[in-house]
XYZ file of N, CA and C in Angstrom:
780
model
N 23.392 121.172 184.285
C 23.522 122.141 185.350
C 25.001 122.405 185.619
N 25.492 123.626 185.898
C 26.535 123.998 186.407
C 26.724 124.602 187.650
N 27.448 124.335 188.301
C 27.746 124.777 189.760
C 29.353 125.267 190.461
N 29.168 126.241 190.916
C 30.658 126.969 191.589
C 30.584 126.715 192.651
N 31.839 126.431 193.288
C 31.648 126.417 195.027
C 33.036 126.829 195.341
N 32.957 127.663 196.590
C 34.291 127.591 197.616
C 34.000 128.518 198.553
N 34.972 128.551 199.899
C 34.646 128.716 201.110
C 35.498 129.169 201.569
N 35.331 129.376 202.877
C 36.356 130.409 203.920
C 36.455 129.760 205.160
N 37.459 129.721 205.787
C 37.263 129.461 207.149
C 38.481 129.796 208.215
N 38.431 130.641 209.070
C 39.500 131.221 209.796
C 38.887 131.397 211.010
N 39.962 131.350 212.143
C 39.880 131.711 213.057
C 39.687 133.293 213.923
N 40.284 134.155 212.988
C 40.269 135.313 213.122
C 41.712 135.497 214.068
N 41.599 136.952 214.886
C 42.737 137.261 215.171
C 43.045 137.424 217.169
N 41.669 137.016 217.204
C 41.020 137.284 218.589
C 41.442 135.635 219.450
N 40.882 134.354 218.661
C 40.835 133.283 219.571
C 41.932 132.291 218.863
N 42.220 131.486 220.079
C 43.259 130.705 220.316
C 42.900 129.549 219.093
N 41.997 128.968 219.366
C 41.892 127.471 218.217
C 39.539 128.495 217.949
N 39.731 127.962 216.490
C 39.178 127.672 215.326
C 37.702 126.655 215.953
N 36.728 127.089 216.433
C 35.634 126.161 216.932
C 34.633 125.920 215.799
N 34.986 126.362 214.669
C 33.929 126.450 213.728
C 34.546 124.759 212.589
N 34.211 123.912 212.180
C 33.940 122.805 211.092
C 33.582 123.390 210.062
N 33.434 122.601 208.779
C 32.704 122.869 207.681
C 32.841 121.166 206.893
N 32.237 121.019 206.128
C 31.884 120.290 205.291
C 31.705 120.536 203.408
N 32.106 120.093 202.716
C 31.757 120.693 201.331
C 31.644 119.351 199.885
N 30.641 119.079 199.461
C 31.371 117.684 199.129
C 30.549 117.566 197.586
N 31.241 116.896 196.462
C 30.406 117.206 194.777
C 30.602 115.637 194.354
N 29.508 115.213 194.031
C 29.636 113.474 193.365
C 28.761 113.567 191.963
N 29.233 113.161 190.973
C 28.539 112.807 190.074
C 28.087 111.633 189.974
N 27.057 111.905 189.518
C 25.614 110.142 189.526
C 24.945 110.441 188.437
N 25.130 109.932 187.730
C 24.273 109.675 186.224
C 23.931 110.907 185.562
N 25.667 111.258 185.341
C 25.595 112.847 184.821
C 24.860 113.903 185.036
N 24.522 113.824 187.011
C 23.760 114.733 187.305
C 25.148 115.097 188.579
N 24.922 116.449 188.926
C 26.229 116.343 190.001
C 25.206 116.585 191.215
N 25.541 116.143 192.554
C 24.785 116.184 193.837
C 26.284 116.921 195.035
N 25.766 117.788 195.588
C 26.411 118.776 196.381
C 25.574 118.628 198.079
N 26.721 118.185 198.628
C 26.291 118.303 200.273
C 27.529 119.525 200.730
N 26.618 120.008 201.567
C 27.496 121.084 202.431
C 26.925 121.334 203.603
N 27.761 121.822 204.502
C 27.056 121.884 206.039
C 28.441 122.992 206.896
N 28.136 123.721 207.619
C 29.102 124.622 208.302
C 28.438 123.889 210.166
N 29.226 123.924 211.170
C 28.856 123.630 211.979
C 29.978 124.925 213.352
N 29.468 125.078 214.149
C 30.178 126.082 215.255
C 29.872 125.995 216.013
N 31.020 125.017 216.916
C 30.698 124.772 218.116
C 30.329 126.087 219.491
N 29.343 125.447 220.549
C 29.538 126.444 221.999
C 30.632 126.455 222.471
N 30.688 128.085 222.300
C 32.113 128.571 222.868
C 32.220 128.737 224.083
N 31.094 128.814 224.933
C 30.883 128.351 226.696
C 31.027 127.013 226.783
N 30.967 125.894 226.200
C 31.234 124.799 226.682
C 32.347 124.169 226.331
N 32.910 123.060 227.161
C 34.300 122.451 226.527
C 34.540 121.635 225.597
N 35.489 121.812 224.628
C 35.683 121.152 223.345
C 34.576 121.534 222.681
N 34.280 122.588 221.975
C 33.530 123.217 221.034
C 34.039 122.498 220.168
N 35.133 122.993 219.872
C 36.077 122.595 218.415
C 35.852 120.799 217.926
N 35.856 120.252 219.150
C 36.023 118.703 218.968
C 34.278 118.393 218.833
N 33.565 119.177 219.366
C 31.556 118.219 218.956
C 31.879 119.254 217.586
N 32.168 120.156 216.541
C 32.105 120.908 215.759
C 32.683 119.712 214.619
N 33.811 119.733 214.891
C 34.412 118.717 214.097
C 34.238 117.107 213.817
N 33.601 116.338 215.100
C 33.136 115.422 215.142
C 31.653 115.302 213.980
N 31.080 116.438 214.500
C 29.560 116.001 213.792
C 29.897 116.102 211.922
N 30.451 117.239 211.499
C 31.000 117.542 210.233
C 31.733 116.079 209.787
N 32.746 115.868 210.343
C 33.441 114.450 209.891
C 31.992 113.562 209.679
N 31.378 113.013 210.541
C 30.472 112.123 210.898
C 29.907 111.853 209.736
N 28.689 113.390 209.669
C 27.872 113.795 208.406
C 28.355 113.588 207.350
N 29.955 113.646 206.660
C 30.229 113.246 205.611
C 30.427 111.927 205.284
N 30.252 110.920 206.811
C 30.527 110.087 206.624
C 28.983 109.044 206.293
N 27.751 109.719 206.684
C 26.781 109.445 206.501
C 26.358 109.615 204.613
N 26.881 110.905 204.454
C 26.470 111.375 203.155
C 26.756 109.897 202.148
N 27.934 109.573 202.430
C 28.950 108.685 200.973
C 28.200 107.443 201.857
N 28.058 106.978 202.834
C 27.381 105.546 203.124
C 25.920 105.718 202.576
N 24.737 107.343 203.124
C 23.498 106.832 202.757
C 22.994 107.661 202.107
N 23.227 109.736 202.303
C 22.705 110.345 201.919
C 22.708 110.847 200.310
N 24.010 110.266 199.474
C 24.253 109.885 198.321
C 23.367 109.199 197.634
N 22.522 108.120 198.517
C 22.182 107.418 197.305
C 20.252 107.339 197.986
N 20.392 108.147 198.343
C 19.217 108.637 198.438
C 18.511 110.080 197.893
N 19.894 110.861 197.701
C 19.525 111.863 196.590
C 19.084 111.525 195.625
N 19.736 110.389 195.068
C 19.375 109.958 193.574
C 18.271 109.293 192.935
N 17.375 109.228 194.062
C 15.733 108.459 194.507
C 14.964 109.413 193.662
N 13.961 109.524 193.102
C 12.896 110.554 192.758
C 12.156 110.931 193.411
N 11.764 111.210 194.270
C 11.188 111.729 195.139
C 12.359 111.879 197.117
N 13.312 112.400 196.394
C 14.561 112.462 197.293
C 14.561 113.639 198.430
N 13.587 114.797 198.090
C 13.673 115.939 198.790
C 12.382 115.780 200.426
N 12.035 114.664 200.291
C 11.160 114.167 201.593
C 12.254 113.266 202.110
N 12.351 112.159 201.486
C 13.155 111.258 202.072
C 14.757 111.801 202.678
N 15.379 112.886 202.262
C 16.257 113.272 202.962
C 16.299 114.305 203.910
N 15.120 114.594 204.206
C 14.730 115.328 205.578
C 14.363 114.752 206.715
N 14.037 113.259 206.096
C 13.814 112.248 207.418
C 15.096 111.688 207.885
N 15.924 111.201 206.595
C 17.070 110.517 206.577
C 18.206 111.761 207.490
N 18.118 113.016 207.110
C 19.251 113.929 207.578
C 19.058 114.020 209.053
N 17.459 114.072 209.511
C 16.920 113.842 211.054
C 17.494 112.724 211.214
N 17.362 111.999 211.277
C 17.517 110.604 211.901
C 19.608 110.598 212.192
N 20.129 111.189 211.441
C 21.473 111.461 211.097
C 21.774 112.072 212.247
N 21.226 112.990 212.544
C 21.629 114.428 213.772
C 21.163 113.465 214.843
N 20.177 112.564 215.208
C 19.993 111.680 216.170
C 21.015 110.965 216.777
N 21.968 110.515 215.687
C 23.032 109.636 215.698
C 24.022 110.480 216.382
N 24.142 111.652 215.814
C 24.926 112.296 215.850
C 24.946 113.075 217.621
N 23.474 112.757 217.681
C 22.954 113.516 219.419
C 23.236 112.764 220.230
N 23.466 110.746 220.250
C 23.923 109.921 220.511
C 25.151 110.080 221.186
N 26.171 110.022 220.407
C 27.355 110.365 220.124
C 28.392 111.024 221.336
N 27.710 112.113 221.336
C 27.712 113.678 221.943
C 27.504 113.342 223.152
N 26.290 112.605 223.802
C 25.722 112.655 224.961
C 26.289 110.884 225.953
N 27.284 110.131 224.533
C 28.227 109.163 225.296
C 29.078 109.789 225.735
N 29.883 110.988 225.083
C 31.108 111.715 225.390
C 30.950 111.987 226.490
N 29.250 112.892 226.556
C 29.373 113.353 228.419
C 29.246 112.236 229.788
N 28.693 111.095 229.273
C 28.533 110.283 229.499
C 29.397 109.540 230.692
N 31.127 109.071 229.181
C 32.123 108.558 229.877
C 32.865 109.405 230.234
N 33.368 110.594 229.109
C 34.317 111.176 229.499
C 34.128 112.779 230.206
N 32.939 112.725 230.695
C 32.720 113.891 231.480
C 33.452 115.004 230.914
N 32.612 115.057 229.761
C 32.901 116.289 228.539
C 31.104 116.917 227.590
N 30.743 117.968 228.622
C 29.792 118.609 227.625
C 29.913 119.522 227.074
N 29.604 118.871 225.810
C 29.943 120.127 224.341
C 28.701 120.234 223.688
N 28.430 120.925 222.527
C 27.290 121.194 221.826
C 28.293 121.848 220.529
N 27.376 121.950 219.439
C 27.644 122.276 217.749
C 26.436 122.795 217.219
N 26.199 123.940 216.589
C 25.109 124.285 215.516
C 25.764 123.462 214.110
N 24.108 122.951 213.623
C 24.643 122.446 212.240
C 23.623 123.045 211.403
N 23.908 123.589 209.789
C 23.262 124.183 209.068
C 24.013 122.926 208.046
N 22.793 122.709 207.056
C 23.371 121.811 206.083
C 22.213 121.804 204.972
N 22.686 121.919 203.622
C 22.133 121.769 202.684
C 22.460 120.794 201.143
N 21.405 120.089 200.990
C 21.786 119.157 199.547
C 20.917 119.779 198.610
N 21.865 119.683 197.188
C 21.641 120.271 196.201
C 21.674 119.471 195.387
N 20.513 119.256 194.296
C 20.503 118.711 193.301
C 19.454 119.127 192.526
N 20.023 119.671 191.120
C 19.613 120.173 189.990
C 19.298 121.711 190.812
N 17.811 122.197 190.208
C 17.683 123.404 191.037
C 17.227 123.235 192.413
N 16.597 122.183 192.696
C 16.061 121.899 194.244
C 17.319 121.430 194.940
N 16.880 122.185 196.498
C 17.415 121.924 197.631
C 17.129 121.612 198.302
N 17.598 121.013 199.953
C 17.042 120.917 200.910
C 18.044 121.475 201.977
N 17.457 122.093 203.039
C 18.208 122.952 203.660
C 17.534 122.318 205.487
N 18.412 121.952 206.413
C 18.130 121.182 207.467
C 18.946 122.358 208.734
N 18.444 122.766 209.697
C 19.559 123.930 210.666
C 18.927 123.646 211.690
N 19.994 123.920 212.791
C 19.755 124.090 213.832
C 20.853 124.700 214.165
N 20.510 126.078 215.174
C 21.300 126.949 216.250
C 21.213 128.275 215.295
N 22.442 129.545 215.473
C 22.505 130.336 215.266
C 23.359 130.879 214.179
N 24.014 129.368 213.837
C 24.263 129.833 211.857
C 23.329 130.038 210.810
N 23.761 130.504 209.596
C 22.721 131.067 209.235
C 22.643 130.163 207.388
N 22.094 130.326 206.941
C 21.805 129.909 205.244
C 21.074 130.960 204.687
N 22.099 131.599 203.495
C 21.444 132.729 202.720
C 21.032 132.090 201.245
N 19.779 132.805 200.443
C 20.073 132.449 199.135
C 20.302 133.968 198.289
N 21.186 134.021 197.774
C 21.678 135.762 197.155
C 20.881 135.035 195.900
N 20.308 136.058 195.415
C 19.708 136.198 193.886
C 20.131 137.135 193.471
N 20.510 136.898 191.851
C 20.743 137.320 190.742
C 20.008 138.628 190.472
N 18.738 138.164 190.270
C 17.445 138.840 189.906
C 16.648 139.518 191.621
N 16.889 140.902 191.704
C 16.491 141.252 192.815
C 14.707 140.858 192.980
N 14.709 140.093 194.382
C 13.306 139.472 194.482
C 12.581 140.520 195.895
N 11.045 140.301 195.976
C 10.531 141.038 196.310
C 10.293 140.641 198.318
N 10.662 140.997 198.973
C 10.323 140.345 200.461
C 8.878 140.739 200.934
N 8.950 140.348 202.593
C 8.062 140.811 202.955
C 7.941 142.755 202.931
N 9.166 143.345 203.466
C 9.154 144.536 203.652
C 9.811 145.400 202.545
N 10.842 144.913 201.700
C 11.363 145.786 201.005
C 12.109 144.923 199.928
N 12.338 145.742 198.435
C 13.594 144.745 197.888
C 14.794 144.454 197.820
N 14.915 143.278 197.869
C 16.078 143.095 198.537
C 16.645 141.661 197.452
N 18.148 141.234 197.152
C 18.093 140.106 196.738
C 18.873 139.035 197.766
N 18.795 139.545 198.937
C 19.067 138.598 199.966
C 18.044 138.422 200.917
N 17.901 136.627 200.610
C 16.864 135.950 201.383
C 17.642 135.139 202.562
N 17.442 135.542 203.820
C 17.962 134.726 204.931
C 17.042 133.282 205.325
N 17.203 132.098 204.860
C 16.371 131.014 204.766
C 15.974 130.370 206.144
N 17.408 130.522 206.612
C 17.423 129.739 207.668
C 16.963 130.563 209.564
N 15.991 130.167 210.663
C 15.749 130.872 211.303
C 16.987 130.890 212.546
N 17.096 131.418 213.696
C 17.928 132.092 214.481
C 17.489 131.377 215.735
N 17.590 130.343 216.118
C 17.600 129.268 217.041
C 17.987 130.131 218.784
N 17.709 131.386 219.039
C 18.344 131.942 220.201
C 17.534 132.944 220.872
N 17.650 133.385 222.384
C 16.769 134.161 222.803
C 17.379 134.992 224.090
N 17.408 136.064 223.459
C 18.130 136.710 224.192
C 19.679 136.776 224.358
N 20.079 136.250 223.277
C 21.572 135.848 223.427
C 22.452 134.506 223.432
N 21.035 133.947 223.908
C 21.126 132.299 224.162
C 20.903 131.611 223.300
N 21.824 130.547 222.970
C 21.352 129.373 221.825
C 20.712 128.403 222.610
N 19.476 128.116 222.190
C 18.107 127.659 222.192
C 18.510 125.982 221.408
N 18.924 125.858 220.601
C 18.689 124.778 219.339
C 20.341 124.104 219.471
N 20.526 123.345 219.551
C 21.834 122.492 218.482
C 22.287 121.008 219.044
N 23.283 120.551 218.523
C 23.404 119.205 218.866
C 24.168 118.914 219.450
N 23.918 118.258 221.067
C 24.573 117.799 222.119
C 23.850 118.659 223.163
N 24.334 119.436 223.542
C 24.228 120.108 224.929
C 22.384 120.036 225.325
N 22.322 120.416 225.014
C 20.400 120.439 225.464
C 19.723 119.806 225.050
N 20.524 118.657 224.266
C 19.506 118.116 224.082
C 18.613 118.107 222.689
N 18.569 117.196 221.773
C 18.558 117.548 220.301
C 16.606 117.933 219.696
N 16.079 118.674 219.733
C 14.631 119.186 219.086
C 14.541 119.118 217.423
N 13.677 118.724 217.342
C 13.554 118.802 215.703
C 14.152 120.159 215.127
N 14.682 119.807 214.199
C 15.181 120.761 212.767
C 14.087 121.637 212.485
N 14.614 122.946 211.743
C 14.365 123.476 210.513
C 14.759 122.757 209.451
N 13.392 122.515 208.619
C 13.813 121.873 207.498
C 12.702 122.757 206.282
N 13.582 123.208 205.158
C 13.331 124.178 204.208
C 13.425 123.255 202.897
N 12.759 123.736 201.789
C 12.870 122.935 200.175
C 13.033 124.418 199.649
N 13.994 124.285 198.859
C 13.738 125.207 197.831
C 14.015 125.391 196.547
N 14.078 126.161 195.681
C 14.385 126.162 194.208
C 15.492 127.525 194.082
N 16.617 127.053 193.187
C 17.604 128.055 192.869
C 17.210 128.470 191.258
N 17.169 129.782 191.394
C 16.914 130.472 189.889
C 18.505 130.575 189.195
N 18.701 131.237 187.913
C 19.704 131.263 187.138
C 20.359 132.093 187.767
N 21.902 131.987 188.036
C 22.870 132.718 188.899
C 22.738 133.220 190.393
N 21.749 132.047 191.075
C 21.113 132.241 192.544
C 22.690 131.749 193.197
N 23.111 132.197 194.591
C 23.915 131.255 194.985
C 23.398 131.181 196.898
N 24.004 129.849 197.074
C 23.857 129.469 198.601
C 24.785 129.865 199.532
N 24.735 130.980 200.552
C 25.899 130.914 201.620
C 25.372 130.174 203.085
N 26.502 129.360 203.522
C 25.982 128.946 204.670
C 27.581 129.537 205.379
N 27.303 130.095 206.601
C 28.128 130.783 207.542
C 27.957 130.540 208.847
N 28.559 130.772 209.562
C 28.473 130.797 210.617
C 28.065 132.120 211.496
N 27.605 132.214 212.968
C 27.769 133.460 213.082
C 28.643 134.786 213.129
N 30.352 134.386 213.262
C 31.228 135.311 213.062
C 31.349 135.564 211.502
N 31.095 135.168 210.717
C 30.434 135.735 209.197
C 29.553 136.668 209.551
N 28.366 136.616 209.781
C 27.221 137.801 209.378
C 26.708 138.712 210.513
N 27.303 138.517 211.752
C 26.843 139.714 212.935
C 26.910 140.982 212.737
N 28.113 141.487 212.000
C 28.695 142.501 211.862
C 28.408 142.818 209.873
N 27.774 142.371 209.265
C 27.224 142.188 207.966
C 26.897 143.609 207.264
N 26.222 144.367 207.132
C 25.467 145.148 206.322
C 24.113 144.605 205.828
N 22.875 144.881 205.542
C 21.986 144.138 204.963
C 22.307 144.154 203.278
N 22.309 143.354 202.675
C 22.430 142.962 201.193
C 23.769 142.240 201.257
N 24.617 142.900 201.843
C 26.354 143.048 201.804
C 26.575 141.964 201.186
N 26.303 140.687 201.349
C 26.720 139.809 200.596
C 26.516 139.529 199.280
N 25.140 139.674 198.687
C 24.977 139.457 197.541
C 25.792 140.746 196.613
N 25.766 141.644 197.134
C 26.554 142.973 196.978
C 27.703 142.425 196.800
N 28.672 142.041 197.407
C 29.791 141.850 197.160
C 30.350 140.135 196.415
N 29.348 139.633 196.460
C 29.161 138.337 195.565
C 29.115 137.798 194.258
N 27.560 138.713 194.030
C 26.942 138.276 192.728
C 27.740 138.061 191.489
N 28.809 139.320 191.100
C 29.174 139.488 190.062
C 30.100 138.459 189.790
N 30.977 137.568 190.214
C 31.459 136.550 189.985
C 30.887 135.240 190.434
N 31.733 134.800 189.105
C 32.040 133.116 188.750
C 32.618 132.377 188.395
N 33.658 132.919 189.430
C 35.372 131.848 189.005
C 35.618 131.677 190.698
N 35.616 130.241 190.807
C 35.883 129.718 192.360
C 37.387 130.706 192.778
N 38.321 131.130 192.167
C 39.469 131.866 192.823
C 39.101 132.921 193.173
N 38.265 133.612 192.280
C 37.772 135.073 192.849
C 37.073 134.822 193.548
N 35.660 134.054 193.676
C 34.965 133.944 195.111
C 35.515 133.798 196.132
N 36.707 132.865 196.405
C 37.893 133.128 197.378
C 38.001 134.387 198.105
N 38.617 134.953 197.105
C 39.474 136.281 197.193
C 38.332 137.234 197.914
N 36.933 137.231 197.498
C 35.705 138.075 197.835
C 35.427 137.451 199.194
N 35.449 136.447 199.281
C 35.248 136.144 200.842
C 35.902 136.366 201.866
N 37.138 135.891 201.213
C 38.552 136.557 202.256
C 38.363 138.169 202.618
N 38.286 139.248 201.294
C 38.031 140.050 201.849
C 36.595 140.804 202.507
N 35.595 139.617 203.118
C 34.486 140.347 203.392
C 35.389 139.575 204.761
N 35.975 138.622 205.248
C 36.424 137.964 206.654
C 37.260 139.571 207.559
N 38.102 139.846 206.213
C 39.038 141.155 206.724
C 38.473 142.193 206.887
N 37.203 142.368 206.064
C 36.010 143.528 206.372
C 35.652 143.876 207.926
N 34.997 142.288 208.079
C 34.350 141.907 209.247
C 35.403 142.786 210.540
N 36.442 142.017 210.296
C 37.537 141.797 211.440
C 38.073 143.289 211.845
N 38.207 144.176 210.404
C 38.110 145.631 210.667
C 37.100 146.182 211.494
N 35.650 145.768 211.513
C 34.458 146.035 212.062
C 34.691 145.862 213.801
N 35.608 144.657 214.323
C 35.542 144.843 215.214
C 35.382 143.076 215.705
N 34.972 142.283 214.838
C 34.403 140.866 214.726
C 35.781 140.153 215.333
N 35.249 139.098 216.376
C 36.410 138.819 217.685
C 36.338 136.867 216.929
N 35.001 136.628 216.478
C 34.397 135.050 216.438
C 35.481 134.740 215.253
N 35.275 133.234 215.237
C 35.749 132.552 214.223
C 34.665 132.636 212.922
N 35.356 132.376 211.846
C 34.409 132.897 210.641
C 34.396 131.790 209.486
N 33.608 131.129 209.432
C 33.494 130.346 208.746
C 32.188 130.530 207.255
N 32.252 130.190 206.325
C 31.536 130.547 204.969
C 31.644 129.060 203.972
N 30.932 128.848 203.161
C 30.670 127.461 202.574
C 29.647 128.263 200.933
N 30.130 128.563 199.893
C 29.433 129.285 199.179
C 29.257 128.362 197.324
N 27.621 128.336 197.224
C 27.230 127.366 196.002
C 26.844 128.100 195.127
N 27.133 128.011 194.036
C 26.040 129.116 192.969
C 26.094 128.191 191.722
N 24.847 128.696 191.052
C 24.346 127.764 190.176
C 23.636 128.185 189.185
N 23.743 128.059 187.533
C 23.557 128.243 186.604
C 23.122 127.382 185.387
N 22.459 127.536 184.758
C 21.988 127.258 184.103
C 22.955 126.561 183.112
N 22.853 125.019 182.292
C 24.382 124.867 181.017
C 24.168 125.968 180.189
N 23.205 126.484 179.713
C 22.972 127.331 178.366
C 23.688 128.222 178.433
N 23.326 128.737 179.885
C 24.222 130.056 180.461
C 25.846 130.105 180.170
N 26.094 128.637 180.799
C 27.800 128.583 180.986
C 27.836 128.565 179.063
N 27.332 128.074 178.425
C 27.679 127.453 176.789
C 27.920 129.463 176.417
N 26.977 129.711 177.064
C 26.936 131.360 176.021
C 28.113 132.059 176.861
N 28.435 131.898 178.563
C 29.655 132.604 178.692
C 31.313 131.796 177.910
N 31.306 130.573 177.763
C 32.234 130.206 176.693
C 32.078 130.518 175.477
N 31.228 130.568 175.034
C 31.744 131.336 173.383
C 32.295 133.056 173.446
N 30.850 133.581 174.431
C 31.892 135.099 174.110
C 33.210 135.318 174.616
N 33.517 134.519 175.648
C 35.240 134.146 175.645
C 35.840 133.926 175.068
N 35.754 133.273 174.037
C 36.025 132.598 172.634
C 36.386 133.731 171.833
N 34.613 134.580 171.786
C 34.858 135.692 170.450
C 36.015 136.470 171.330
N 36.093 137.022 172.112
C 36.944 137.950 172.972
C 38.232 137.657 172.433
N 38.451 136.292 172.810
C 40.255 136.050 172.415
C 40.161 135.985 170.702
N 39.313 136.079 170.157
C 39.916 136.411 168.360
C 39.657 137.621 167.891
C-alpha cells in the first residue's frame, strides 16, 4: 500500500491566536504502514479553546504510541479501536473537567479522528468538524453524483455545538468503518475549512495530485480561496490518499520512460 499525506493549518487573518490542533502520525509494523490523524477546534465562546484543542491532540498522540499502535496491529483491530479510541476521549473528558475543577477554566474541543490501515478505516467525531472521503471514481449518493462523501455527521443545532469534549459533557461518538478505493483520499478539517466550500470543491481541486508539495500548495490555495470568500475562522485541514503499490510501480516506470 501507498499513502500521501499533508495538511494545512492557519489562523487566518481575522483572529488573534489559532484555536484549531491537529494531529498527523505514520509507523511502520511489519511492513504494513498504520496512519493516525485527528484535527481538533476548540469553543471559541469558551476560555482557552486553544489550550483543551491542543491538550486533547497532544494527549491522543500520546495514547496512539502507548496503546492505539499496537492495537491496530491486532486482526480484528477495527472493533477494538472504537472501544479503545472511546475509552481515550473519556480520559481525555477527565482531564478537561479537573481543569474546571481546580483552575476554574471551562473549555471544550471537537475531535474528528481517523486510523488507517491498509484500505480500512476507522473514523471516531464528535462536534462540528467534518471528515470527507474524495473519490477518484465518481460514486453514486443518495441524491445526485457526486465524488464527495461527507462521512462524518454535524454535531449542532441551530448554530449550537451539541457534541464535544469537555464543556457539556462527553456523549458517545460517531463511530464509522470504512474502505478506501484506488486514489480515494481522506480530508479531515475543521469548520473554517468547509463553511464557505462549494459542493465537490474539494475533490475538484484535489484529486489530480500526488506529490505531498503540491497537495500543500492546493490546500494553501483553497485556505486563500476561503479567506477571499469572506471566512473570519481558523482553518485547519489534515489530508490522506491512498493507492494501490501496482498503481505507484506503473506511475514509476512511465516516469522512467518519460526521462529517456
Amino acid at each position: 500500500m501507498a499513502y500521501i499525506t499533508s495538511w494545512y493549518w492557519n489562523k487566518g487573518d481575522f483572529r488573534k491566536v489559532n484555536e484549531d490542533s491537529f494531529t498527523l502520525q505514520r509507523v511502520r509494523a511489519r511492513k504494513k504502514e498504520l496512519i493516525f490523524a485527528a484535527v481538533c477546534d476548540g469553543i471559541g465562546g469558551l476560555r482557552a479553546g486553544e489550550c483543551a484543542s491542543g491538550l486533547v491532540a497532544e494527549q491522543l498522540t500520546e495514547w496512539f504510541y502507548r496503546e492505539g499502535f499496537w492495537k491496530m496491529r491486532s486482526l480484528f483491530w477495527t472493533k477494538r479501536m472504537k472501544k479503545r479510541a472511546f475509552d481515550a476521549l473519556l480520559d481525555m473528558q477527565e482531564k478537561l473537567e479537573r481543569c474546571e475543577r481546580e483552575e476554574k477554566i471551562c473549555s471544550g474541543t471537537t475531535v474528528t479522528m481517523v486510523f488507517v490501515r491498509g484500505r480500512r478505516f476507522v473514523l471516531v467525531h464528535l462536534g462540528d468538524s467534518r471528515a470527507y472521503q474524495l473519490c477518484r471514481k465518481r460514486c453514486l449518493n443518495r441524491e445526485k453524483q457526486t465524488g464527495t462523501r461527507q462521512l462524518s455527521q454535524d454535531h449542532e443545532e441551530g448554530g449550537v455545538l451539541r457534541r464535544c469534549v469537555g464543556a457539556f459533557g462527553l456523549e458517545v461518538p460517531q463511530l464509522y468503518t470504512g474502505t478506501l478505493g484506488d486514489g480515494d483520499m481522506l480530508l479531515l478539517c475543521t469548520d473554517g475549512f468547509y463553511k464557505k466550500a462549494p459542493p465537490d470543491f474539494f475533490r475538484i481541486c484535489l484529486y489530480e495530485e500526488r506529490e505531498a508539495g503540491q497537495l500543500y500548495r492546493r490546500l494553501k490555495g483553497i485556505g486563500s480561496f476561503l479567506t477571499a470568500q469572506g471566512e473570519k475562522d481558523n482553518m485547519t485541514a489534515v489530508l490522506i490518499g491512498y493507492e494501490k503499490e501496482e498503481s505507484v510501480w506503473k506511475k514509476n516506470e512511465k516516469s522512467v520512460k518519460n526521462i529517456f
